[in-house]
mmCIF file of C-alpha atoms in Angstrom:
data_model
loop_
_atom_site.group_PDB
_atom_site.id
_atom_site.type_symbol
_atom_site.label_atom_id
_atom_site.label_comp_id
_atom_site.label_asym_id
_atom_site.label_seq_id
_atom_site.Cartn_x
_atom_site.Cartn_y
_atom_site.Cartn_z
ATOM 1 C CA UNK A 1293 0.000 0.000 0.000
ATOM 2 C CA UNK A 1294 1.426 3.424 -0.960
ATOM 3 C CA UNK A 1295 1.375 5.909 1.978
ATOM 4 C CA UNK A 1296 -1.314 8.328 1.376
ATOM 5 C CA UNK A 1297 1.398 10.958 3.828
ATOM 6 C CA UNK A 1298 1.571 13.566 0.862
ATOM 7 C CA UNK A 1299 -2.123 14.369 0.075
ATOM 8 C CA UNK A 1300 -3.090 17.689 1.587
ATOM 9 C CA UNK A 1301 -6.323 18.410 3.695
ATOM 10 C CA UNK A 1302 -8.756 20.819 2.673
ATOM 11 C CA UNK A 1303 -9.801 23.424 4.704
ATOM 12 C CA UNK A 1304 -13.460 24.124 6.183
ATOM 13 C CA UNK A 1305 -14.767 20.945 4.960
ATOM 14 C CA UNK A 1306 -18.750 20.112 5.280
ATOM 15 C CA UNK A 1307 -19.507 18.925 8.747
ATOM 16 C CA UNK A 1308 -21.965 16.224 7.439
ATOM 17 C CA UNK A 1309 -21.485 13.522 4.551
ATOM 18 C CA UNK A 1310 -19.620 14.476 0.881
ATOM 19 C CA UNK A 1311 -22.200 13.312 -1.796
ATOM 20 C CA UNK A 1312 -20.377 14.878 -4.643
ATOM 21 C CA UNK A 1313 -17.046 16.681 -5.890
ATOM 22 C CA UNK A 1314 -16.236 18.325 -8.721
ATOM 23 C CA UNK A 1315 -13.351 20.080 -10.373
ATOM 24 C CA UNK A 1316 -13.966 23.127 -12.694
ATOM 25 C CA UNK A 1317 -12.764 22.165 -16.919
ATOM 26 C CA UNK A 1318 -10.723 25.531 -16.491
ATOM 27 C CA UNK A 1319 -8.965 25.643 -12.675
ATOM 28 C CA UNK A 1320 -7.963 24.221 -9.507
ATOM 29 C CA UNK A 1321 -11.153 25.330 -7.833
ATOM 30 C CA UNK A 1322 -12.940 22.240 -6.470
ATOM 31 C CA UNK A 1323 -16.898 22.164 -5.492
ATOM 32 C CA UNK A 1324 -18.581 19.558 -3.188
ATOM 33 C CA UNK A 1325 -22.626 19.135 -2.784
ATOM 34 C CA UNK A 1326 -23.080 17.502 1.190
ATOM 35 C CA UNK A 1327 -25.990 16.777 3.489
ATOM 36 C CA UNK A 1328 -24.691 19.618 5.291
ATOM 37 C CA UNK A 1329 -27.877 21.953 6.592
ATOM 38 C CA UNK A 1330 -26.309 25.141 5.781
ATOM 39 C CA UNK A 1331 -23.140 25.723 3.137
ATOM 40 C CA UNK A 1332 -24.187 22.238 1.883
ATOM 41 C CA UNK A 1333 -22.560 23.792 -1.860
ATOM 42 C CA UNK A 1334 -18.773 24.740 -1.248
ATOM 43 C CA UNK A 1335 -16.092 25.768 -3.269
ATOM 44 C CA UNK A 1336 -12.494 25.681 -2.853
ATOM 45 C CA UNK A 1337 -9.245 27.122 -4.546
ATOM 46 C CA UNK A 1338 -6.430 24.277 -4.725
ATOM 47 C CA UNK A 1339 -2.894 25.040 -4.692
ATOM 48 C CA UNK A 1340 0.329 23.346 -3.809
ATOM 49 C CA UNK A 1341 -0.110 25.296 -0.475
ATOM 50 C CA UNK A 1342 -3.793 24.066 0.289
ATOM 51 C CA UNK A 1343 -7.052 23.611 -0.579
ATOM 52 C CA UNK A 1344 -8.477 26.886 0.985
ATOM 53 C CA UNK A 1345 -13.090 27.956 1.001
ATOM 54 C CA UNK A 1346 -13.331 30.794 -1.536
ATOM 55 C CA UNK A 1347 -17.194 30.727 -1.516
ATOM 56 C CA UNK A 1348 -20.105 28.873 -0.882
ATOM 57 C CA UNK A 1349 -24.232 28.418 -0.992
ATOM 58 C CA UNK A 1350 -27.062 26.845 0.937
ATOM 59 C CA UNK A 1351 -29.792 24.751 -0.983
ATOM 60 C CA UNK A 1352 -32.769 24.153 1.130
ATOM 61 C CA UNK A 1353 -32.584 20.318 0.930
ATOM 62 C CA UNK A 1354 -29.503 18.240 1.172
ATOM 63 C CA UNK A 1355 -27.134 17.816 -2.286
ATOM 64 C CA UNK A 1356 -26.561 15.002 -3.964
ATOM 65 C CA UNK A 1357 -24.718 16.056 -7.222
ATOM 66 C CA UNK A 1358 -22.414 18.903 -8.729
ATOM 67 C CA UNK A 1359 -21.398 20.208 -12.163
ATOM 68 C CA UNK A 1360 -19.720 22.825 -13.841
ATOM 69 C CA UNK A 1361 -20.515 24.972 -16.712
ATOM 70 C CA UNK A 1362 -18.022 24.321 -19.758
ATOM 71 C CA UNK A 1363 -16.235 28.148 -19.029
ATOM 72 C CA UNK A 1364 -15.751 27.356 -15.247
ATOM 73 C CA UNK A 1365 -17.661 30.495 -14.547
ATOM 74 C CA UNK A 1366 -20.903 28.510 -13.479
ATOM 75 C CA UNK A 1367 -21.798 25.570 -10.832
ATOM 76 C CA UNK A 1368 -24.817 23.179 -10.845
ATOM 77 C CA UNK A 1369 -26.228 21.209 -7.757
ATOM 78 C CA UNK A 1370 -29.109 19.191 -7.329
ATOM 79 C CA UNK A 1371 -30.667 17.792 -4.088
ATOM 80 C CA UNK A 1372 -33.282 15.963 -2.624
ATOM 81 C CA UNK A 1373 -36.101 18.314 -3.143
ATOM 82 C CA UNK A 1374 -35.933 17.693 -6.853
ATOM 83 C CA UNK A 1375 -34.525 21.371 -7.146
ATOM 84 C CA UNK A 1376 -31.707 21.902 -9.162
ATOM 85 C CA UNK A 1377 -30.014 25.469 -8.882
ATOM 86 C CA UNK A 1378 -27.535 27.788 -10.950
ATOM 87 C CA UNK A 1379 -24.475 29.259 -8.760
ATOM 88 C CA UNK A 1380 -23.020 31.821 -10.616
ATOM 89 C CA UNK A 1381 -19.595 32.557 -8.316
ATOM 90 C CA UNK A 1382 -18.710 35.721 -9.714
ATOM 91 C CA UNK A 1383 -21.854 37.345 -7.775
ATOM 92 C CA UNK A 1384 -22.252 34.462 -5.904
ATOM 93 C CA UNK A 1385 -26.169 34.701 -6.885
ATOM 94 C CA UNK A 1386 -28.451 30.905 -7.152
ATOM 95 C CA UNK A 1387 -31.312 30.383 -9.796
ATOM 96 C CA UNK A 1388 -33.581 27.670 -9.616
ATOM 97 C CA UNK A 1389 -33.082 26.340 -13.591
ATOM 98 C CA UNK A 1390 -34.599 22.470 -13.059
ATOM 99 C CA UNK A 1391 -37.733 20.572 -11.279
ATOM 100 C CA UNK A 1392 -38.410 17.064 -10.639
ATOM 101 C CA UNK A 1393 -40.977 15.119 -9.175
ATOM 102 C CA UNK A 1394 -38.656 13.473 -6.450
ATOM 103 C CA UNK A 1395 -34.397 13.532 -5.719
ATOM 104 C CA UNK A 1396 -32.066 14.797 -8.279
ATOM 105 C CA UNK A 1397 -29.068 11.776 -8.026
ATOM 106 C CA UNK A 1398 -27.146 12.486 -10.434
ATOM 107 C CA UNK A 1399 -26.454 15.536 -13.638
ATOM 108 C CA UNK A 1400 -24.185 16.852 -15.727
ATOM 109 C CA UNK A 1401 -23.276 19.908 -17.872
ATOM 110 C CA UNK A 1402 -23.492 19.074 -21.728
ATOM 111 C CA UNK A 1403 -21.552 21.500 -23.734
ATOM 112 C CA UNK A 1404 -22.194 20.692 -26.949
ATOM 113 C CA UNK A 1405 -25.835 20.797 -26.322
ATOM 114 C CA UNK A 1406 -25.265 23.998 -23.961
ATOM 115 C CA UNK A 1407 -27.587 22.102 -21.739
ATOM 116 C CA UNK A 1408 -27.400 20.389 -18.296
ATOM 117 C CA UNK A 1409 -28.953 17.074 -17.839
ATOM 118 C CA UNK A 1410 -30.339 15.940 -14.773
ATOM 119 C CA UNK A 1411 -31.345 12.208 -13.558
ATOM 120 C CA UNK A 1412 -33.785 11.571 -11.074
ATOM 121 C CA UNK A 1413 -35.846 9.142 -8.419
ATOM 122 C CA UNK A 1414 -38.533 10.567 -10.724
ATOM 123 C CA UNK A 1415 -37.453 7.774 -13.818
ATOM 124 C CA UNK A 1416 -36.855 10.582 -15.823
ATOM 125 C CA UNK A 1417 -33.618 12.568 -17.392
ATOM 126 C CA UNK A 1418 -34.565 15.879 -18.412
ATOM 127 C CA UNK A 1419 -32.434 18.383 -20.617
ATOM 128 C CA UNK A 1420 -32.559 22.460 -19.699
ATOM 129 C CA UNK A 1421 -30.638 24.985 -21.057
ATOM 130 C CA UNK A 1422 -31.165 27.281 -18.109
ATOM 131 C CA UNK A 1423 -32.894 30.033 -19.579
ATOM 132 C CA UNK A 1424 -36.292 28.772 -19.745
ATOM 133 C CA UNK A 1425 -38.681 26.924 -17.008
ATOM 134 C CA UNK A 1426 -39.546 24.043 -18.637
ATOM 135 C CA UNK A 1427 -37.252 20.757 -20.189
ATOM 136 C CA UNK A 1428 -35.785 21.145 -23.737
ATOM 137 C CA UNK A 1429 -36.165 17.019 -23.773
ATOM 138 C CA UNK A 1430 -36.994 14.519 -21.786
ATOM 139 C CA UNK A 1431 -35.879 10.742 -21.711
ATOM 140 C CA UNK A 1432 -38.628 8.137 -19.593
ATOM 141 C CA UNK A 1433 -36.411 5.602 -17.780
ATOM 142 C CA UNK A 1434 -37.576 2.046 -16.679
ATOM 143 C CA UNK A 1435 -36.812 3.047 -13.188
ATOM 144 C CA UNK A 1436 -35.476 5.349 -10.771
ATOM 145 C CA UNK A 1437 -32.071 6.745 -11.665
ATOM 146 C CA UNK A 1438 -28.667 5.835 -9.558
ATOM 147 C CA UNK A 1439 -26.315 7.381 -11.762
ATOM 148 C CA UNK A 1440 -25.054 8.959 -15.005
ATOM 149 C CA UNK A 1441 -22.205 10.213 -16.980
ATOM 150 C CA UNK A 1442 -22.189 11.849 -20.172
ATOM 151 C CA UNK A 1443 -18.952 12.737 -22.445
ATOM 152 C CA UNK A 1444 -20.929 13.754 -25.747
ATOM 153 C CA UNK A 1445 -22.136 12.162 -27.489
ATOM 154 C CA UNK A 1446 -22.260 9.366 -25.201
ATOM 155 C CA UNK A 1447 -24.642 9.044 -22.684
ATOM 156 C CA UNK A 1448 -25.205 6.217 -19.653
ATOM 157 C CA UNK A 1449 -28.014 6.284 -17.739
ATOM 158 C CA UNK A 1450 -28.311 3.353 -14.866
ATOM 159 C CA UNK A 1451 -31.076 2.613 -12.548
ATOM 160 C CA UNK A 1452 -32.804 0.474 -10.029
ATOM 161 C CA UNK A 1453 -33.321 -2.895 -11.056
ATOM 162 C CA UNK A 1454 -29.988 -3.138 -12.833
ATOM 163 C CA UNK A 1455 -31.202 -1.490 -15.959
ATOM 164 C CA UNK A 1456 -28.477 0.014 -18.041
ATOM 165 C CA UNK A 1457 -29.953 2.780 -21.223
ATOM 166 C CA UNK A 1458 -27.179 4.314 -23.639
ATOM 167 C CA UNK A 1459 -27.524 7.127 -25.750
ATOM 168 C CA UNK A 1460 -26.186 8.217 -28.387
ATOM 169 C CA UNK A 1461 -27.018 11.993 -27.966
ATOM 170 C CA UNK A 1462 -27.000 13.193 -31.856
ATOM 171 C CA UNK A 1463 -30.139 11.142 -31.303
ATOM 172 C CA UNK A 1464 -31.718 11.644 -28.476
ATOM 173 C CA UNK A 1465 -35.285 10.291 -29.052
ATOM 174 C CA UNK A 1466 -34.074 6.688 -29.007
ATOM 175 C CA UNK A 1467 -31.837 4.731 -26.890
ATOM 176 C CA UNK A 1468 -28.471 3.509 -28.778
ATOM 177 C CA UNK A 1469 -28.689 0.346 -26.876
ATOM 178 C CA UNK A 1470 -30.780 -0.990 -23.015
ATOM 179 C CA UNK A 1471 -28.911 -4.141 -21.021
ATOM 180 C CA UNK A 1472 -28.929 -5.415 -17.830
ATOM 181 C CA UNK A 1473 -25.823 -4.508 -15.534
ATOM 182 C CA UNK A 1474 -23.141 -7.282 -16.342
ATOM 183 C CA UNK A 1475 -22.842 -6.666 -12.140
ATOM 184 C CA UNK A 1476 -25.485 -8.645 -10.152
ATOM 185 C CA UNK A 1477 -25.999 -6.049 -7.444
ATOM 186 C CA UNK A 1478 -27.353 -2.301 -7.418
ATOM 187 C CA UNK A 1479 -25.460 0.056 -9.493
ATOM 188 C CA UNK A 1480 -23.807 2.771 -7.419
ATOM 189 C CA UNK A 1481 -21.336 4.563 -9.837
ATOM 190 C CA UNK A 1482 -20.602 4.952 -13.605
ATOM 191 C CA UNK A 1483 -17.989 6.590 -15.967
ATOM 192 C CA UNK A 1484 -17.709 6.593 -19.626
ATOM 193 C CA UNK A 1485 -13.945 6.206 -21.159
ATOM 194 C CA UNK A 1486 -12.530 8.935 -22.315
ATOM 195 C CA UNK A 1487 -12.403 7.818 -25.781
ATOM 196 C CA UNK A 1488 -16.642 7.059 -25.509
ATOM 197 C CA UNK A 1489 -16.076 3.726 -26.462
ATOM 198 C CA UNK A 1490 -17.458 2.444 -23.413
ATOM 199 C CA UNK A 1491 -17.903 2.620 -18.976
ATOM 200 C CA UNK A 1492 -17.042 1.354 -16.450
ATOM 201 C CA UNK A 1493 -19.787 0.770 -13.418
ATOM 202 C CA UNK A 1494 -19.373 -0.211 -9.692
ATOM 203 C CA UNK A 1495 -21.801 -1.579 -7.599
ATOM 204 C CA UNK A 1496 -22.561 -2.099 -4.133
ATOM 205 C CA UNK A 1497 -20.769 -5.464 -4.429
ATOM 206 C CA UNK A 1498 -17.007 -4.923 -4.483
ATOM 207 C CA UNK A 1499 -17.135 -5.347 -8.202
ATOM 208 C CA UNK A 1500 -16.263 -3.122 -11.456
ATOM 209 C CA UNK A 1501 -17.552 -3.858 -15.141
ATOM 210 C CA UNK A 1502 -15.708 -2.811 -17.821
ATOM 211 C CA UNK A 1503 -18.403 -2.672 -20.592
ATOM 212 C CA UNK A 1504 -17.767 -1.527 -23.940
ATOM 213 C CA UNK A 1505 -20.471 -0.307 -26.154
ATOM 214 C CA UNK A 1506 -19.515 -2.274 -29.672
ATOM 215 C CA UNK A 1507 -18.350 -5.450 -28.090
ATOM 216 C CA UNK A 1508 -17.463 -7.296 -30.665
ATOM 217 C CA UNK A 1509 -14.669 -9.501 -29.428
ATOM 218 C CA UNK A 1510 -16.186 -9.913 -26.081
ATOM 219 C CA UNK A 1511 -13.455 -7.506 -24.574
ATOM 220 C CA UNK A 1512 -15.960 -6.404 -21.527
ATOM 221 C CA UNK A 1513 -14.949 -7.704 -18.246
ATOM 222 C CA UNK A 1514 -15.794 -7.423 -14.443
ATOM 223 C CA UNK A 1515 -13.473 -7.980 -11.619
ATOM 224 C CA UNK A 1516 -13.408 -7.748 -8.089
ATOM 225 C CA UNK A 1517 -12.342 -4.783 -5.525
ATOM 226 C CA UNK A 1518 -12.755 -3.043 -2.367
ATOM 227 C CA UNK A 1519 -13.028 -5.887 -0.353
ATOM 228 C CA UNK A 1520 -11.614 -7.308 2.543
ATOM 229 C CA UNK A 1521 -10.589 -10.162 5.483
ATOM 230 C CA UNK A 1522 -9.705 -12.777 1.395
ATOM 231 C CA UNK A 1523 -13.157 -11.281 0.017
ATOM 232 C CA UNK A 1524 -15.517 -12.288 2.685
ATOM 233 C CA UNK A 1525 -15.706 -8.261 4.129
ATOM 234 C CA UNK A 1526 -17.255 -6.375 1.083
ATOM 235 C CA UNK A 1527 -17.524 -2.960 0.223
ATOM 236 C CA UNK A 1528 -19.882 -0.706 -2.266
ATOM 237 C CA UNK A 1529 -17.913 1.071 -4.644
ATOM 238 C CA UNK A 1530 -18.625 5.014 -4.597
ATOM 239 C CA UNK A 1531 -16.797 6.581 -7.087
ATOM 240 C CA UNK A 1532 -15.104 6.013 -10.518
ATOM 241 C CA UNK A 1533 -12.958 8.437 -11.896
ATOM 242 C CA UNK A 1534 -11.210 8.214 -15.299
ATOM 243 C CA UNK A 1535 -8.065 10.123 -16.140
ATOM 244 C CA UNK A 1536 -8.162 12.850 -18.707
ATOM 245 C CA UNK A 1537 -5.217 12.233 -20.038
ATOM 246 C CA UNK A 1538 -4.398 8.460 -19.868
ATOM 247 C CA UNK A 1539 -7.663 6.639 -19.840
ATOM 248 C CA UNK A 1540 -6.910 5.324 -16.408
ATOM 249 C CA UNK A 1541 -9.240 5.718 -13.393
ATOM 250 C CA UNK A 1542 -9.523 5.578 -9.972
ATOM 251 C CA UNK A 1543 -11.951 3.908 -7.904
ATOM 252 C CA UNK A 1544 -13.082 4.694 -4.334
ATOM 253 C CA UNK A 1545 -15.295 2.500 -2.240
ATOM 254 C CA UNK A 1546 -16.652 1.832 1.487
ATOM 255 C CA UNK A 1547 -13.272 -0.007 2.826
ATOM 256 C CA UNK A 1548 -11.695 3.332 3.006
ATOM 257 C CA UNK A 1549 -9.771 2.735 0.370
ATOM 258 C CA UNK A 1550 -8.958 4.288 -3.688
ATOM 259 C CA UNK A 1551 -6.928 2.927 -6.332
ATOM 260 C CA UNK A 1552 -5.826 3.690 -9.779
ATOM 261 C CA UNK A 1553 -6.108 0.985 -12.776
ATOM 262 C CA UNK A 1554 -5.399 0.240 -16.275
ATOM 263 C CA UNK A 1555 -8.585 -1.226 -17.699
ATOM 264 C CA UNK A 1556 -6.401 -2.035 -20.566
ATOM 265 C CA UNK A 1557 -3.322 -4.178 -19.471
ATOM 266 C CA UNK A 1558 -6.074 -5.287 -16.430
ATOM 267 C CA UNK A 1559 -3.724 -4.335 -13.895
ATOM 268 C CA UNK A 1560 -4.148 -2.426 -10.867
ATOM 269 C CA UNK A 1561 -1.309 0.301 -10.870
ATOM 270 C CA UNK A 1562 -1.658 1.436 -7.395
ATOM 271 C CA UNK A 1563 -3.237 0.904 -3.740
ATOM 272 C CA UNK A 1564 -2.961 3.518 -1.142
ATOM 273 C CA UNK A 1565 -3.614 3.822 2.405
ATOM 274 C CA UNK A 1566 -6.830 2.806 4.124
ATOM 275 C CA UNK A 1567 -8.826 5.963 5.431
ATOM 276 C CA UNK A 1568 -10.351 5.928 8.872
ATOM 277 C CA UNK A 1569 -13.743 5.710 7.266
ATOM 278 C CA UNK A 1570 -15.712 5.620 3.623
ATOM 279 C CA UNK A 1571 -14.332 7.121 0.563
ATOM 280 C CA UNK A 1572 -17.715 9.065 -0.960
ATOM 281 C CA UNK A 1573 -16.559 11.170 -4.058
ATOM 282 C CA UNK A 1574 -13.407 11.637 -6.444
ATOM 283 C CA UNK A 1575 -12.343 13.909 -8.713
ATOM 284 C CA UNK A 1576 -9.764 14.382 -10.676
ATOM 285 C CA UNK A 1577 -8.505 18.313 -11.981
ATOM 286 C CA UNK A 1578 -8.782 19.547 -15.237
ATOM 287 C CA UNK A 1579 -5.089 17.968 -15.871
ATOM 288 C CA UNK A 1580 -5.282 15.100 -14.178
ATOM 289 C CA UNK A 1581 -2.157 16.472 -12.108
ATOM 290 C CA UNK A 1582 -4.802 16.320 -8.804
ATOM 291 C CA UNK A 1583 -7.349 14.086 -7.208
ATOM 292 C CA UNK A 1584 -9.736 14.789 -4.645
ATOM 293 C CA UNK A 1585 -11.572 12.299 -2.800
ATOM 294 C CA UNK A 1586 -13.980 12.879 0.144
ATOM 295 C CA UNK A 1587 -13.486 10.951 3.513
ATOM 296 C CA UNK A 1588 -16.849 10.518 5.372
ATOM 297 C CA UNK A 1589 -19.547 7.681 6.726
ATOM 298 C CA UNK A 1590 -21.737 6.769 3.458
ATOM 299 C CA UNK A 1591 -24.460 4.768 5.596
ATOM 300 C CA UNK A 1592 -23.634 1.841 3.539
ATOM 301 C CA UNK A 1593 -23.553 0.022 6.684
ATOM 302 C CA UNK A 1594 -27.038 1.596 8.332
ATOM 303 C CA UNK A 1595 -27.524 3.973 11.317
ATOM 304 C CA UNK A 1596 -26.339 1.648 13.537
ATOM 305 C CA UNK A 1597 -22.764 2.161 12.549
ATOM 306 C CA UNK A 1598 -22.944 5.956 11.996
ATOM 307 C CA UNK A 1599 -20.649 7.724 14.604
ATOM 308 C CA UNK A 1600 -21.266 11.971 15.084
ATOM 309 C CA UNK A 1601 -18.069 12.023 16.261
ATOM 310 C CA UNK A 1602 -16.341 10.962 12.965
ATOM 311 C CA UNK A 1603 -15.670 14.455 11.237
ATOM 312 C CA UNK A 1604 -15.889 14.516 7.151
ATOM 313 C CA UNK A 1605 -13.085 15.418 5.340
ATOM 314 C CA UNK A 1606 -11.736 15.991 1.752
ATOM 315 C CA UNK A 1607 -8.049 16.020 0.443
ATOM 316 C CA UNK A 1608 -6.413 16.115 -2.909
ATOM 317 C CA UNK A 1609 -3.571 13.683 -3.841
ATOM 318 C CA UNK A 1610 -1.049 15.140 -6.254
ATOM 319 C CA UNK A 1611 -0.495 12.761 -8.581
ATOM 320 C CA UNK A 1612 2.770 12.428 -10.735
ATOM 321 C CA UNK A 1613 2.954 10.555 -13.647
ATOM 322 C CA UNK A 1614 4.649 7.686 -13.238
ATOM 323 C CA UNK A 1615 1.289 6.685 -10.669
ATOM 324 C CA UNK A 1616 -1.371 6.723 -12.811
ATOM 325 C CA UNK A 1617 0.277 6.081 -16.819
ATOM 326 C CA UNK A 1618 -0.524 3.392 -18.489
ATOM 327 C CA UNK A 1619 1.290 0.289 -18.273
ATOM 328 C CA UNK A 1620 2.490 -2.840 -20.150
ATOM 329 C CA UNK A 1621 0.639 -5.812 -19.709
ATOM 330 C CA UNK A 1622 2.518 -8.208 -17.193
#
């Protein structure tokens, strides 16, 4: 396990759980959505020296996801209400721009569209391009949505039941392609590769799938992580991060624990240190030169086990090169 001795606390984290973190496409300024009941939206400036609070926001309900505008000028959060907001930070000013029927779990910022997409509890995904009250499009789901990830024009949409939609989104009135999770337990996090020829999704069982979306030569494969005690302690995975650069990613789960892989040579290329509690969010910078994770009980493991005493906390990991490159097959 690689010491974990070099990655730098953030200041004035939330004082209740990270849901979500998010770097800005433009800066070092990083912005996590919590359950917090006030400054539940927070953003900090990252530097060699620190991660320091520029600014933040309170949304009425608690907030469960985070994006940023493609000029790093705007921020996005949804929450529980079914609200989703507009931050501007320049005049630190909040907009209500979306509406749902139940929880927003998951969105993201389109720029090609110049819309934001946001997945809901409600089965739906709805498009907005923030200047009107109502949906540009909307997209029915089977069920209630767990999690998302667009790079455009691909689009992942996974839900309860272990349904799994795709869209291509130069088409948006049909889905590209619907199949069940190759995992056999609840989806909890998804990422498209960088090169949108496929994603990678965790679930609550310890496991990754590497699915890609033409799989011709059956390359898609699953295999088995944040666990435990030989495999007989396991963990949901949280978070799944790929690399902008390298096509690499990190993945974060409920042992405490984050690690970086190669889904190509199928290699892990680094463990680090077990954290005192959960891992709940990642992100990696604009350069992939930083990643941030969140430390904090993700009530994977009920009430029973949750402690007030047990303080969240974020860091960022500066990460050379040499970590997180791709490398030869063994």
């Amino acid at each position: 396990m690689a010491l974990a001795q070099k990655d730098i606390e953030v200041q004035q984290p939330p004082s209740d759980a990270v849901s979500s973190l998010c770097f800005s496409p433009k800066s070092n300024f990083l912005v996590g959505g919590s359950w917090d009941v006030k400054d539940n939206v927070r953003c900090w400036e990252i530097s060699s020296q620190g991660g320091f609070s520029k600014v933040s926001t309170t949304h009425e309900s608690p907030v469960l996801c985070t994006s940023w505008s493609g000029d790093g000028q705007r921020v996005f959060f949804g929450g529980c209400d079914g609200k989703a907001k507009m931050w501007n930070l320049a005049t630190n000013q909040t907009q209500q721009i979306a509406q749902h029927s139940s929880g927003i779990k998951s969105m993201s910022w389109i720029e090609e569209m110049n819309c934001l997409a946001t997945g809901s509890w409600d089965k739906t995904v709805k498009f907005w391009d923030t200047r009107g009250p109502n949906p540009v499009h909307t997209i029915q789901l089977p069920e209630r949505l767990y999690c998302l990830d667009i790079k455009y024009p691909l689009a992942v949409f996974c839900t309860a039941e272990r349904h799994i939609v795709v869209y291509n989104l130069s088409n948006p009135s049909t889905p590209f392609k619907t199949l069940p999770s190759p995992l056999k337990f609840q989806s909890r996090a998804v990422s498209c590769f960088i090169d949108k020829s496929g994603f990678a999704i965790g679930s609550t069982e310890g496991r990754v799938g590497i699915e890609y979306i033409q799989d011709t030569n059956g390359k898609s494969f699953a295999f088995k992580c944040h666990r435990e005690n030989s495999g007989s302690d396991i963990y949901p995975v949280n978070s799944i991060s790929f690399h902008p650069q390298w096509g690499t990613f990190a993945t974060a789960g409920g042992d405490g624990t984050f690690n970086f892989w190669d889904k190509d040579s199928k290699q892990r290329l680094k463990a680090f240190t077990k954290m005192p509690q959960p891992i709940s969010a990642t992100s990696w910078n604009f350069d992939g030169t930083l990643f941030a994770y969140s430390v904090c009980y993700d009530w994977f493991k009920g009430s029973e086990h949750y402690n007030p005493n047990n303080k969240s906390q974020i860091f960022f990991h500066p990460t050379p090169e040499a970590e997180i490159k791709n490398k030869p097959k063994k």
